[in-house]
mmCIF file of C-alpha atoms in Angstrom:
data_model
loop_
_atom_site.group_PDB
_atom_site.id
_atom_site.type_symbol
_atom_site.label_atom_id
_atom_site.label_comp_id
_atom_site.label_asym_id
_atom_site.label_seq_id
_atom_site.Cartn_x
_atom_site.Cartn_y
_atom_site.Cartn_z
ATOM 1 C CA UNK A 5 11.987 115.987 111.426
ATOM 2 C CA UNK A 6 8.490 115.112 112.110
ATOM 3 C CA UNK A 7 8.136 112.904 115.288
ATOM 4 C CA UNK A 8 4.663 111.681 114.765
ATOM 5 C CA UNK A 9 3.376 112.666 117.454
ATOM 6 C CA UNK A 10 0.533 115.137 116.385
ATOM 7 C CA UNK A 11 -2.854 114.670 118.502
ATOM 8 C CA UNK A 12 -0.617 111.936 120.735
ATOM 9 C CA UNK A 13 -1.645 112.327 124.364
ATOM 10 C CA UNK A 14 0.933 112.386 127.196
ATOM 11 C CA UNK A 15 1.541 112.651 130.474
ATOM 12 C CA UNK A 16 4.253 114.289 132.283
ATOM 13 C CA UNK A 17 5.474 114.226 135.674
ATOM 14 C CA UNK A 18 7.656 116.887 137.538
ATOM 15 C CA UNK A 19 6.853 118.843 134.935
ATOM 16 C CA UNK A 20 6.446 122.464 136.202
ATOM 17 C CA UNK A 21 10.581 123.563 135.841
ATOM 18 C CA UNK A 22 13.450 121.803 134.736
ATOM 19 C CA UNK A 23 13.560 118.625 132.295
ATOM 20 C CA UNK A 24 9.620 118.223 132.489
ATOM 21 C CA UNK A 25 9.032 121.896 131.971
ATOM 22 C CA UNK A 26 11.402 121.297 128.638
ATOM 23 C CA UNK A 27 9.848 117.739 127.539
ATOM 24 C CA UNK A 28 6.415 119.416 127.960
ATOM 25 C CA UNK A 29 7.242 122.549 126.084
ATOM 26 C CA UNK A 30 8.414 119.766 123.369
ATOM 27 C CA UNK A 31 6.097 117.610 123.179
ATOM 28 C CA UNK A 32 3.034 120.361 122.777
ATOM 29 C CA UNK A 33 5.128 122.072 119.714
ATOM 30 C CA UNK A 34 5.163 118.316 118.195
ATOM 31 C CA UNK A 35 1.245 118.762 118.667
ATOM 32 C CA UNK A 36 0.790 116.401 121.241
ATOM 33 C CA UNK A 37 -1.505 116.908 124.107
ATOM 34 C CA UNK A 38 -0.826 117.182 127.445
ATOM 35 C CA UNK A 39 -0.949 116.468 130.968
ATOM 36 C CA UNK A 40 1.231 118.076 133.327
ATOM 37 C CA UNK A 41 1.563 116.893 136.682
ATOM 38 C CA UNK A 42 3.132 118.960 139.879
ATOM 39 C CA UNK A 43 2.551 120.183 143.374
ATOM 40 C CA UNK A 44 2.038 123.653 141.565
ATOM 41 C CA UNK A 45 1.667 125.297 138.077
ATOM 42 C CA UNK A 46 4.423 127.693 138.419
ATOM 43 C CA UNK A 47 5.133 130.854 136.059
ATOM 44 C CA UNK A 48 6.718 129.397 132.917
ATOM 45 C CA UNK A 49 4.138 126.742 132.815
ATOM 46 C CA UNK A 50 1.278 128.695 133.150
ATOM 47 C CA UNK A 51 3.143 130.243 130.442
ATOM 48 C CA UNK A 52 2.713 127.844 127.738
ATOM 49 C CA UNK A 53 -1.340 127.513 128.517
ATOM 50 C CA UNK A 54 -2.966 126.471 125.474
ATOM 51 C CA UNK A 55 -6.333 124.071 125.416
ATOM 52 C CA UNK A 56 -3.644 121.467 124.627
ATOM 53 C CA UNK A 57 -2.026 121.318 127.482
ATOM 54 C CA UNK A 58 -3.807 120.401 131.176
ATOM 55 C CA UNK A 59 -2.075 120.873 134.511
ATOM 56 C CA UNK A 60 -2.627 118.271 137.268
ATOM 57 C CA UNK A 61 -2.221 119.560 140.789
ATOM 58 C CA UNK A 62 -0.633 116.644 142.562
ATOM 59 C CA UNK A 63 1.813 115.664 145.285
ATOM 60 C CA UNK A 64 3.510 112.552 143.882
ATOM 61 C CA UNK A 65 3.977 111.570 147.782
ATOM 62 C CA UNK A 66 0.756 110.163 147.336
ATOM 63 C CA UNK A 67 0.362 107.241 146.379
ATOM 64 C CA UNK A 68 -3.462 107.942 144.884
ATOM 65 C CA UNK A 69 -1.424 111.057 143.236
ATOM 66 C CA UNK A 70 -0.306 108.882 139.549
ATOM 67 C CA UNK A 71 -3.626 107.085 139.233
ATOM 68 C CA UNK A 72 -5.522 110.372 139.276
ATOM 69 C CA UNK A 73 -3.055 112.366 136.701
ATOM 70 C CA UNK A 74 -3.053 109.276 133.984
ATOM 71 C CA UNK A 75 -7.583 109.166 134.738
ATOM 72 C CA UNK A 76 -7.129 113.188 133.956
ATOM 73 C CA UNK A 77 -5.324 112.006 130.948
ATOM 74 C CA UNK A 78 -7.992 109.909 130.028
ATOM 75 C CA UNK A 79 -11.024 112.288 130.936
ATOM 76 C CA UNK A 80 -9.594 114.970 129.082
ATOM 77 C CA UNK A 81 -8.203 113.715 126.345
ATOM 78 C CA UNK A 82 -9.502 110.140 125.721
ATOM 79 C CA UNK A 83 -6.846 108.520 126.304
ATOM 80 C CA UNK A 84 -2.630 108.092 126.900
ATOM 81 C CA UNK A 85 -0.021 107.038 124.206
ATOM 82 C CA UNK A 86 3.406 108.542 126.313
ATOM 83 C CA UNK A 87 4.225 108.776 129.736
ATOM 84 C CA UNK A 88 6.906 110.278 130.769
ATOM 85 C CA UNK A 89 8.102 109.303 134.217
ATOM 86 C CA UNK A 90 10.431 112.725 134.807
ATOM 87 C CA UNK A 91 9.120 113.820 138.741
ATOM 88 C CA UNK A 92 12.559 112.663 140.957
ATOM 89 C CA UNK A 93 15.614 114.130 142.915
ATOM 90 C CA UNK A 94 15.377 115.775 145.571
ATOM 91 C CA UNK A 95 12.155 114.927 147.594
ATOM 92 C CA UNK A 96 9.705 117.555 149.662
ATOM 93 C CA UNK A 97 12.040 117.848 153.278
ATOM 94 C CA UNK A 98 14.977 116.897 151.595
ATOM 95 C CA UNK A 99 18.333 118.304 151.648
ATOM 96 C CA UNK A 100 20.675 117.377 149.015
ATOM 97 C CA UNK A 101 23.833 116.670 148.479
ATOM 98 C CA UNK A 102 24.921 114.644 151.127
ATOM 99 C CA UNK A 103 28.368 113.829 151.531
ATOM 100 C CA UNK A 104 27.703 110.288 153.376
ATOM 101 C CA UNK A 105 26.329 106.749 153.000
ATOM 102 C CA UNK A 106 25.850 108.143 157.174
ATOM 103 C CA UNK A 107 24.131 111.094 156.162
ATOM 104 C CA UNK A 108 20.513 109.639 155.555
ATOM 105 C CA UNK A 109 17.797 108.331 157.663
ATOM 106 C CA UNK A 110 15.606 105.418 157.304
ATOM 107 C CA UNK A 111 12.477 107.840 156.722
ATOM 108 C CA UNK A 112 14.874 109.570 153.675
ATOM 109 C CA UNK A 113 15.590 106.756 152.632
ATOM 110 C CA UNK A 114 11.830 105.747 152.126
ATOM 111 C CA UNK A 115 10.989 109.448 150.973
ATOM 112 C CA UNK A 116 13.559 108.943 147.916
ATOM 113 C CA UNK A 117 12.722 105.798 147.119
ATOM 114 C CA UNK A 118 8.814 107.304 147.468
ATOM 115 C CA UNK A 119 9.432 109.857 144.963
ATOM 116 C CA UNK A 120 11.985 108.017 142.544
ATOM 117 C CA UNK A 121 10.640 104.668 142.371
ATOM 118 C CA UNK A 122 7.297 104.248 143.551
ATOM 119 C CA UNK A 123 5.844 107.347 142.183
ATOM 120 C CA UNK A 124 7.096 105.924 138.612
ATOM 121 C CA UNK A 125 5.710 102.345 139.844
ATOM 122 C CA UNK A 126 2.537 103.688 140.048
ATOM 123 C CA UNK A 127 1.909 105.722 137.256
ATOM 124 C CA UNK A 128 3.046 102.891 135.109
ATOM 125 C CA UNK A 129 0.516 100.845 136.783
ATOM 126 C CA UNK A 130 -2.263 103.112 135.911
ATOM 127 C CA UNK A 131 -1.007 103.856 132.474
ATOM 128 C CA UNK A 132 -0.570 100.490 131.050
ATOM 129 C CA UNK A 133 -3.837 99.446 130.389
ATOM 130 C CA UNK A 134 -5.092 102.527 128.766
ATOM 131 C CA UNK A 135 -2.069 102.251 126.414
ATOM 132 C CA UNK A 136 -3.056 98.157 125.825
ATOM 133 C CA UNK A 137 -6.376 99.242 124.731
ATOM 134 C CA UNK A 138 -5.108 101.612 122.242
ATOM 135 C CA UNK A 139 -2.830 99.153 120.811
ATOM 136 C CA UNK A 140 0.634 100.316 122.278
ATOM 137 C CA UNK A 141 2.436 103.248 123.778
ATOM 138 C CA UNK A 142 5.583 104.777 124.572
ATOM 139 C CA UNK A 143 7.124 105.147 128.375
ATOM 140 C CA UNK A 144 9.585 106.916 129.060
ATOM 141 C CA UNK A 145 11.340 106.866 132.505
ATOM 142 C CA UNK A 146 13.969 109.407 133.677
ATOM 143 C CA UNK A 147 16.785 107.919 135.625
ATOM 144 C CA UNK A 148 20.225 109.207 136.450
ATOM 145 C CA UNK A 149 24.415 108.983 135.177
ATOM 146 C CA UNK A 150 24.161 108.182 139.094
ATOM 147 C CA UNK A 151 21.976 105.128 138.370
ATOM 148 C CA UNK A 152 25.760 103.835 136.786
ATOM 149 C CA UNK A 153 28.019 105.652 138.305
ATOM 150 C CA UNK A 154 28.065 105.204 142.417
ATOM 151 C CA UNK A 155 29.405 107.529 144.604
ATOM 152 C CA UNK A 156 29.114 108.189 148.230
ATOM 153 C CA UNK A 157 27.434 111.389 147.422
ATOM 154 C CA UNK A 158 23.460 110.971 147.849
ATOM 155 C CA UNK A 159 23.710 106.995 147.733
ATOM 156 C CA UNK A 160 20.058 107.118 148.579
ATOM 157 C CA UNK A 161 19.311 109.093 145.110
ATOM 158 C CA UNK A 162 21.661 106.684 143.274
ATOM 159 C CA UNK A 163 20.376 103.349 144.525
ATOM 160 C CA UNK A 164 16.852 104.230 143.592
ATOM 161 C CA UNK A 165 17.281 105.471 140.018
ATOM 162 C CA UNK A 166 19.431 102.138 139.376
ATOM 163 C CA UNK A 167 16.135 100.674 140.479
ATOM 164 C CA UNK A 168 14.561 102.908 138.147
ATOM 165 C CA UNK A 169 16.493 101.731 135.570
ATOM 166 C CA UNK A 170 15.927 97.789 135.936
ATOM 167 C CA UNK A 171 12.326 98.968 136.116
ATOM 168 C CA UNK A 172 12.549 100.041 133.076
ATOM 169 C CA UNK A 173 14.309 96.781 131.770
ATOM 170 C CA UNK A 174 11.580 94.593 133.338
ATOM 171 C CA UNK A 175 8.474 96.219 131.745
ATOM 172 C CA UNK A 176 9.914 96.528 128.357
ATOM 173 C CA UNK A 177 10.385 92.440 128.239
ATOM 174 C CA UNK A 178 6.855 91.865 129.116
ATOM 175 C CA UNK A 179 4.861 94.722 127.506
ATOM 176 C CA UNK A 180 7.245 94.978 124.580
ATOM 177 C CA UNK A 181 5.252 92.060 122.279
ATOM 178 C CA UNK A 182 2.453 94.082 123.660
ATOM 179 C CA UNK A 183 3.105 97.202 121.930
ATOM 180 C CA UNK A 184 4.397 99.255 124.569
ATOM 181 C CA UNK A 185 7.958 100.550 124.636
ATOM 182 C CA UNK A 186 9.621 101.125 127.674
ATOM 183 C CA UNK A 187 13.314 103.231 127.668
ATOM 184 C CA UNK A 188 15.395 105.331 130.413
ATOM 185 C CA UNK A 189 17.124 108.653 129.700
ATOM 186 C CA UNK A 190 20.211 109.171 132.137
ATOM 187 C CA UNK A 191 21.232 112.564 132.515
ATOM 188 C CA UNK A 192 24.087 113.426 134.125
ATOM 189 C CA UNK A 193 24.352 117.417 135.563
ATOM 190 C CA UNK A 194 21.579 119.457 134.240
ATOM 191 C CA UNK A 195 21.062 123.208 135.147
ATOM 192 C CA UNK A 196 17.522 123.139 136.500
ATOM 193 C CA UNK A 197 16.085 124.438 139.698
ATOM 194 C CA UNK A 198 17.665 121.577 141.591
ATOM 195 C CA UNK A 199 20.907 123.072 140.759
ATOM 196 C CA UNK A 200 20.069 126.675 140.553
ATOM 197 C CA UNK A 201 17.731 127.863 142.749
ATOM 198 C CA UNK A 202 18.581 129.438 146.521
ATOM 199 C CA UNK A 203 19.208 127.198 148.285
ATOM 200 C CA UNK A 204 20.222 124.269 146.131
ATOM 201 C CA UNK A 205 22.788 122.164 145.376
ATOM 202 C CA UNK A 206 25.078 124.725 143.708
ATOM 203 C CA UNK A 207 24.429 127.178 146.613
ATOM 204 C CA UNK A 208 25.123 124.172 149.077
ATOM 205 C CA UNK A 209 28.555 123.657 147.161
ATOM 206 C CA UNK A 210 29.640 126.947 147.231
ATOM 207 C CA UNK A 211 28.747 127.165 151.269
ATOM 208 C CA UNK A 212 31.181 123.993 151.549
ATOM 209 C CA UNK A 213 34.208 125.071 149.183
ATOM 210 C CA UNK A 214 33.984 128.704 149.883
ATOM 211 C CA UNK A 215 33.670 129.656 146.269
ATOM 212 C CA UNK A 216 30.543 131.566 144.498
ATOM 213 C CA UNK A 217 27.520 130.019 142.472
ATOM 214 C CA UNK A 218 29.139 130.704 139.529
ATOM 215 C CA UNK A 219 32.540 129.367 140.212
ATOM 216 C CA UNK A 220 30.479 125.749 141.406
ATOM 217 C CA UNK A 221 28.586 125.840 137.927
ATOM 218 C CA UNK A 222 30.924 126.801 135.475
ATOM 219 C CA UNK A 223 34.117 125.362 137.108
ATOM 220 C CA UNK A 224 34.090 123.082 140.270
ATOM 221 C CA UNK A 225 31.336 120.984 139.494
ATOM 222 C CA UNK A 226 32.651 120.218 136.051
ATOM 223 C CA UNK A 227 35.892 119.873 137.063
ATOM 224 C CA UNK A 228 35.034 117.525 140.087
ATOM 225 C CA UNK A 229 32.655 115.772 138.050
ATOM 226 C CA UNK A 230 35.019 115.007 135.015
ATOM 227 C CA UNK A 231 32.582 116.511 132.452
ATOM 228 C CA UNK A 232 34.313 115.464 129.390
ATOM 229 C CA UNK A 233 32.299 118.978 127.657
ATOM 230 C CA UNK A 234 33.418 120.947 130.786
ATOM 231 C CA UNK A 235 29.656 122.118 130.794
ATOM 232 C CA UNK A 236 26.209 120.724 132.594
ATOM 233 C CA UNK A 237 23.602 120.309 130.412
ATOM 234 C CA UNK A 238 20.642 121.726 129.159
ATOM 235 C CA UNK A 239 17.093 120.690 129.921
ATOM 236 C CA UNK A 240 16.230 121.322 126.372
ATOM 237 C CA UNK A 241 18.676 118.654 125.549
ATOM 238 C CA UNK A 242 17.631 116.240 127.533
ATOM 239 C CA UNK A 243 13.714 116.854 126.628
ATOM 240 C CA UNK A 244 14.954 116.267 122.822
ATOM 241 C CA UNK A 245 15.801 112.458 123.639
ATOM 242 C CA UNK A 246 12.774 111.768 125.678
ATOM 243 C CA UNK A 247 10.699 112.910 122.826
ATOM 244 C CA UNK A 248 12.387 110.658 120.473
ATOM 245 C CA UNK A 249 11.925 107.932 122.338
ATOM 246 C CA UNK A 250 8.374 108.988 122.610
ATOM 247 C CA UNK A 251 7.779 108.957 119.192
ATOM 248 C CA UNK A 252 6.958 106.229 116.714
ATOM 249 C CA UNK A 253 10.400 106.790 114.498
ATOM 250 C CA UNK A 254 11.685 104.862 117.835
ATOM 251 C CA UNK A 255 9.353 102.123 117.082
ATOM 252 C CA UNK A 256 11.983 99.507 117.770
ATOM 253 C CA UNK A 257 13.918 100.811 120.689
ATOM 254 C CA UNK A 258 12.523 99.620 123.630
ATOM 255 C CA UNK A 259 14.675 98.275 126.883
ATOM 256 C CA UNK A 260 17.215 100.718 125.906
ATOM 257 C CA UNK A 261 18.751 103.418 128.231
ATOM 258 C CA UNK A 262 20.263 106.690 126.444
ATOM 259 C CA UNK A 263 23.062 108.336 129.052
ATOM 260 C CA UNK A 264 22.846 112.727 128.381
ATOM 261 C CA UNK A 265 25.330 112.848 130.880
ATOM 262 C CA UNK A 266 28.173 115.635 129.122
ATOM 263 C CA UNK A 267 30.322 112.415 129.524
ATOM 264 C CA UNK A 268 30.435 112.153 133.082
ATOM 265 C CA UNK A 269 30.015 108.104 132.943
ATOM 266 C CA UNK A 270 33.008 106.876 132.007
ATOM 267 C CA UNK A 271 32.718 103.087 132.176
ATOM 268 C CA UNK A 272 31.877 100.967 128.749
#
């Protein structure tokens, strides 16, 4: 299926591993073009270089940080059409999971609210109006199963993509007549970095159950997590739904949120 998307230009946040590293690698072999923002490049992509495709070196800590990657948008490309608001979890100084509402500070509460909500604030601020001028757009903002489904587990992360996800309900009522769609994509598990790497939140699973990486991945966590597919997902299959909603053939979904979750939510 075509997406429409050809010569489209979009920005990406987060976008130098996991779900942004897939939505990127998507969205260029649509033939869009691209910005990708992150603190760093990293190997796989630098990988996908291509004069179609621009990395942004930013900290999206900053608050100046969004403004400058949609104006790189603009300077290198002439203008935006998609962003996609992926940059989230776990923020720089972080350590995740936490196993208590008890467990976080004031100052982590602000940093995950910081790089959740405000970052995504922000860029949507600066993106807007280059969309208007164009005649319309597509935003897409990344949010969380845990945006719906509460647990005492990282409450911080949870209470800020629900946030995130009324965000998302609030610009799509008043930019909607204005040509601009605005949707969420919830996943649920995915196995990126924030999973996998040393260090991370299987590792940090395993060190409290006494069982190995691969025992958390394939077993406890879906098991715990009543994964109706017994698996996490992909990133690729959460980039697939972000690009849909980026494209025109979603020209009337807006407001909408799309849960990728391997059935984890199981509320109606």
């Amino acid at each position: 299926m075509d997406m429409r998307l050809k010569g489209r230009v979009a920005v990406v946040t987060g976008a130098s591993k996991g779900i942004g590293l897939a939505v990127t690698h998507a969205l260029l072999a649509e033939g869009a073009k691209v910005v990708a923002a992150s603190r760093t490049a990293g190997p796989e992509l630098s990988a996908l270089a291509r004069p179609d495709l621009v990395h942004e070196g930013v900290d999206l800590m900053d608050p100046e940080a969004p403004a400058r990657t949609v104006a790189r948008a603009v300077q290198e490309f002439g203008g935006l059409d998609i962003l996609v608001n992926n940059a989230g979890g776990r923020p720089p100084g972080v350590d995740l999971p936490r196993g208590s509402f008890f467990d976080a500070s004031d100052d982590e509460w602000r940093a995950m609210f910081e790089f959740n909500l405000f970052s995504a604030v922000r860029a949507a601020r600066a993106a807007i109006p280059h969309m208007l001028s164009r005649g319309g757009g597509s935003i897409v903002n990344v949010s969380s199963a845990n945006a719906r489904q509460p647990s005492q587990m990282n409450v911080d992360y949870g209470a800020a993509k629900a946030a995130m996800s009324n965000l998302t309900k609030a610009l799509s009522e008043e930019f909607g007549p204005q040509g601009i769609r605005v949707n969420t994509v919830s996943p649920g598990p995915v196995l990126t970095p924030w999973w996998t790497e040393p260090g991370g939140a299987a590792d940090r699973i395993a060190g409290l159950t006494g069982a190995d990486r691969a025992a958390v991945l394939d077993k406890i966590v879906p098991e715990s997590m009543g994964l109706t597919t017994g698996r996490l997902a992909g990133p690729e299959e959460i980039a697939d739904v972000v690009v849909l909603l980026a494209s025109p053939r979603s020209a009337s979904t807006t407001g909408a949120e799309f849960t990728v979750d391997s059935g984890f939510v199981k509320a109606v």
